[in-house]
Amino acid sequence: MLGILISILPVFLVVGFGYIAVRNKLFPDQSVDGLMMFAQNFAIPALLFRAMSTLELGEAFHPALFLSYYGGATVSFLLCLLGARLLFERPWEDSIAIGFCGLLANGLLLGVPVTEQAFGPEATESNFVIISVNSLYCYGLGITAMEIARARSSGGSLAQMPMRVLRAMFRNSLILGIGAGLLVNISGVTLPAFFTEALDMMARAALPAALFGLGGVLCFYRPEGDLRTIAWIVLASLVVHPTVTWLIGSATSLPEPGFRSAVTMAAMAPGVNTYLFANMYGVARRVVASAVLIGTAVSLFTTWVWLALLH
């Protein structure tokens, strides 16, 4: 088990370096925003474009892969949402933002590098397949639920809701990178070598820059708010999501490479975008931010356990 911990430790150390650098004023606060903007709007879309454009679509898109991962994500979403509403008596809008924490794991910034470190670079193919629909599914579900809740409380019309959901999703640079890559893959277009080499240079910088920036972003958060609610989110994200994914993957005989990727991705802490979602609607920001921070710290140890079981 020690070997597994050592294999994934570099991923968390890069996050830690970013945290320490920002906390000790060695890396300016405003530079974190610039670094994350570069990673999320340019380098990671380039990485996703290249992954999607070269993916073997027929072999990789296994229905059981989506069912296992997103089945677990949906259960985690409902558990967080209903727990926040029924156990902790939060308003519906707060509860949906808290539910979004259980839905959107940090699969891209943590799940991909952890899978690569634990199982090798070739093992990440199924990770990118999961990511290919992640924003569409998670933002589609989260935004739709939030818009219904807001219309219910304000008495507004739901007629404009589909357009608001689509507009919010397709402004996302990650979705654009994935969509463009799939179009190139399906069309069979051969891109010029100088262009793909430039994209590969960007892609190689994506995960190190994003992990370092993630550490800096986490430095801005403080563990505040209702600790019981935060513990509930962390439990759903780090235990329930991967457990349900494991059970569905086993029941559907998901092939081993996809099974490992699905469980590893499901075992990641809530992503930073969960805070951006809460901030967009101005609800449950302290609780969500604290869950991201605490969940990321705890996930070093829970990920170690899940990878030991997978090995």
Tab-separated table of C-alpha atoms in Angstrom, residues 98-248:
chain	number	residue	atom	x	y	z
A	98	ILE	CA	-24.614	21.461	-1.968
A	99	GLY	CA	-25.927	18.626	-4.122
A	100	PHE	CA	-23.748	19.885	-6.983
A	101	CYS	CA	-20.742	19.267	-4.703
A	102	GLY	CA	-21.629	15.598	-4.611
A	103	LEU	CA	-22.205	15.524	-8.355
A	104	LEU	CA	-19.089	17.187	-9.796
A	105	ALA	CA	-15.918	15.398	-8.702
A	106	ASN	CA	-12.519	16.856	-9.554
A	107	GLY	CA	-11.928	14.196	-12.168
A	108	LEU	CA	-9.993	16.326	-14.638
A	109	LEU	CA	-7.477	18.060	-12.366
A	110	LEU	CA	-7.031	15.163	-9.911
A	111	GLY	CA	-8.593	12.025	-11.403
A	112	VAL	CA	-6.564	12.032	-14.627
A	113	PRO	CA	-3.115	12.560	-13.032
A	114	VAL	CA	-3.872	10.113	-10.199
A	115	THR	CA	-4.915	7.442	-12.729
A	116	GLU	CA	-1.794	8.130	-14.778
A	117	GLN	CA	0.475	7.894	-11.739
A	118	ALA	CA	-1.191	4.742	-10.414
A	119	PHE	CA	-1.804	2.754	-13.616
A	120	GLY	CA	0.270	4.394	-16.368
A	121	PRO	CA	-0.391	6.990	-19.117
A	122	GLU	CA	-2.286	4.515	-21.320
A	123	ALA	CA	-4.826	3.934	-18.523
A	124	THR	CA	-6.400	7.393	-18.830
A	125	GLU	CA	-8.399	6.715	-22.009
A	126	SER	CA	-11.577	5.905	-20.070
A	127	ASN	CA	-11.028	8.981	-17.901
A	128	PHE	CA	-11.320	11.197	-20.972
A	129	VAL	CA	-14.393	9.308	-22.133
A	130	ILE	CA	-16.058	10.105	-18.794
A	131	ILE	CA	-14.916	13.730	-19.038
A	132	SER	CA	-16.357	14.029	-22.561
A	133	VAL	CA	-19.897	14.252	-21.165
A	134	ASN	CA	-19.121	15.476	-17.654
A	135	SER	CA	-19.872	19.161	-18.163
A	136	LEU	CA	-22.970	18.455	-20.244
A	137	TYR	CA	-24.450	16.091	-17.676
A	138	CYS	CA	-23.409	17.831	-14.456
A	139	TYR	CA	-24.108	21.403	-15.517
A	140	GLY	CA	-27.261	20.324	-17.313
A	141	LEU	CA	-28.597	18.664	-14.150
A	142	GLY	CA	-27.351	21.343	-11.739
A	143	ILE	CA	-28.475	24.385	-13.719
A	144	THR	CA	-31.846	22.831	-14.548
A	145	ALA	CA	-32.523	22.014	-10.876
A	146	MET	CA	-31.441	25.493	-9.775
A	147	GLU	CA	-33.536	27.273	-12.388
A	148	ILE	CA	-36.609	25.225	-11.391
A	149	ALA	CA	-36.028	26.076	-7.719
A	150	ARG	CA	-35.571	29.780	-8.463
A	151	ALA	CA	-38.669	29.899	-10.683
A	152	ARG	CA	-40.648	28.135	-7.963
A	153	SER	CA	-39.587	30.604	-5.268
A	154	SER	CA	-39.998	33.723	-7.420
A	155	GLY	CA	-43.049	32.620	-9.363
A	156	GLY	CA	-41.168	33.112	-12.647
A	157	SER	CA	-41.712	31.295	-15.929
A	158	LEU	CA	-39.806	28.144	-16.902
A	159	ALA	CA	-40.173	28.854	-20.625
A	160	GLN	CA	-36.700	30.398	-20.922
A	161	MET	CA	-35.001	27.719	-18.842
A	162	PRO	CA	-33.748	25.459	-21.699
A	163	MET	CA	-32.069	28.423	-23.402
A	164	ARG	CA	-30.427	29.551	-20.138
A	165	VAL	CA	-29.096	26.026	-19.534
A	166	LEU	CA	-27.699	25.689	-23.058
A	167	ARG	CA	-26.157	29.163	-22.979
A	168	ALA	CA	-24.408	28.465	-19.671
A	169	MET	CA	-23.031	25.124	-20.862
A	170	PHE	CA	-21.837	26.147	-24.306
A	171	ARG	CA	-19.931	29.138	-22.996
A	172	ASN	CA	-17.733	26.582	-21.247
A	173	SER	CA	-14.329	26.321	-22.960
A	174	LEU	CA	-13.942	22.702	-21.840
A	175	ILE	CA	-17.117	21.709	-23.679
A	176	LEU	CA	-15.916	23.574	-26.770
A	177	GLY	CA	-12.569	21.723	-26.685
A	178	ILE	CA	-14.293	18.358	-26.289
A	179	GLY	CA	-16.829	19.103	-29.023
A	180	ALA	CA	-14.200	20.286	-31.504
A	181	GLY	CA	-12.069	17.209	-30.820
A	182	LEU	CA	-15.005	14.855	-31.379
A	183	LEU	CA	-15.873	16.617	-34.650
A	184	VAL	CA	-12.307	16.127	-35.909
A	185	ASN	CA	-12.399	12.478	-34.805
A	186	ILE	CA	-15.726	11.698	-36.468
A	187	SER	CA	-14.907	13.600	-39.673
A	188	GLY	CA	-11.537	11.894	-40.090
A	189	VAL	CA	-9.806	15.207	-40.850
A	190	THR	CA	-6.000	15.039	-40.623
A	191	LEU	CA	-4.641	18.124	-38.911
A	192	PRO	CA	-1.261	19.593	-39.905
A	193	ALA	CA	1.627	18.295	-37.791
A	194	PHE	CA	2.770	21.799	-36.794
A	195	PHE	CA	-0.723	22.507	-35.422
A	196	THR	CA	-0.995	19.297	-33.392
A	197	GLU	CA	2.536	19.769	-32.041
A	198	ALA	CA	1.592	23.255	-30.842
A	199	LEU	CA	-1.509	21.847	-29.145
A	200	ASP	CA	0.577	19.086	-27.563
A	201	MET	CA	2.932	21.694	-26.094
A	202	MET	CA	-0.070	23.440	-24.542
A	203	ALA	CA	-1.513	20.134	-23.345
A	204	ARG	CA	1.704	19.126	-21.576
A	205	ALA	CA	1.488	22.283	-19.486
A	206	ALA	CA	-2.190	21.791	-18.620
A	207	LEU	CA	-2.185	19.482	-15.618
A	208	PRO	CA	0.941	20.790	-13.814
A	209	ALA	CA	-0.291	24.381	-14.179
A	210	ALA	CA	-3.815	23.456	-13.118
A	211	LEU	CA	-2.667	21.462	-10.079
A	212	PHE	CA	-0.371	24.266	-8.898
A	213	GLY	CA	-3.149	26.795	-9.505
A	214	LEU	CA	-5.634	24.567	-7.661
A	215	GLY	CA	-3.408	24.738	-4.586
A	216	GLY	CA	-3.389	28.520	-4.850
A	217	VAL	CA	-7.166	28.661	-5.216
A	218	LEU	CA	-7.642	26.421	-2.161
A	219	CYS	CA	-5.540	28.862	-0.154
A	220	PHE	CA	-8.294	31.456	-0.548
A	221	TYR	CA	-10.865	29.186	1.088
A	222	ARG	CA	-11.419	28.888	4.828
A	223	PRO	CA	-13.035	25.911	6.600
A	224	GLU	CA	-16.109	27.814	7.739
A	225	GLY	CA	-19.820	27.095	7.837
A	226	ASP	CA	-21.809	24.142	9.093
A	227	LEU	CA	-19.281	21.375	9.749
A	228	ARG	CA	-21.990	18.705	9.780
A	229	THR	CA	-23.070	19.688	6.284
A	230	ILE	CA	-19.443	19.746	5.111
A	231	ALA	CA	-18.867	16.274	6.592
A	232	TRP	CA	-21.998	15.033	4.787
A	233	ILE	CA	-20.686	16.359	1.458
A	234	VAL	CA	-17.248	14.812	1.987
A	235	LEU	CA	-18.818	11.458	2.920
A	236	ALA	CA	-21.023	11.450	-0.184
A	237	SER	CA	-18.181	12.548	-2.499
A	238	LEU	CA	-15.362	10.357	-1.233
A	239	VAL	CA	-17.240	7.247	-0.082
A	240	VAL	CA	-20.756	7.001	-1.560
A	241	HIS	CA	-19.914	8.071	-5.134
A	242	PRO	CA	-17.052	5.565	-5.635
A	243	THR	CA	-18.942	2.813	-3.757
A	244	VAL	CA	-22.013	3.084	-6.018
A	245	THR	CA	-19.735	3.314	-9.070
A	246	TRP	CA	-17.950	0.135	-7.919
A	247	LEU	CA	-21.229	-1.734	-7.388
A	248	ILE	CA	-22.720	-0.723	-10.758
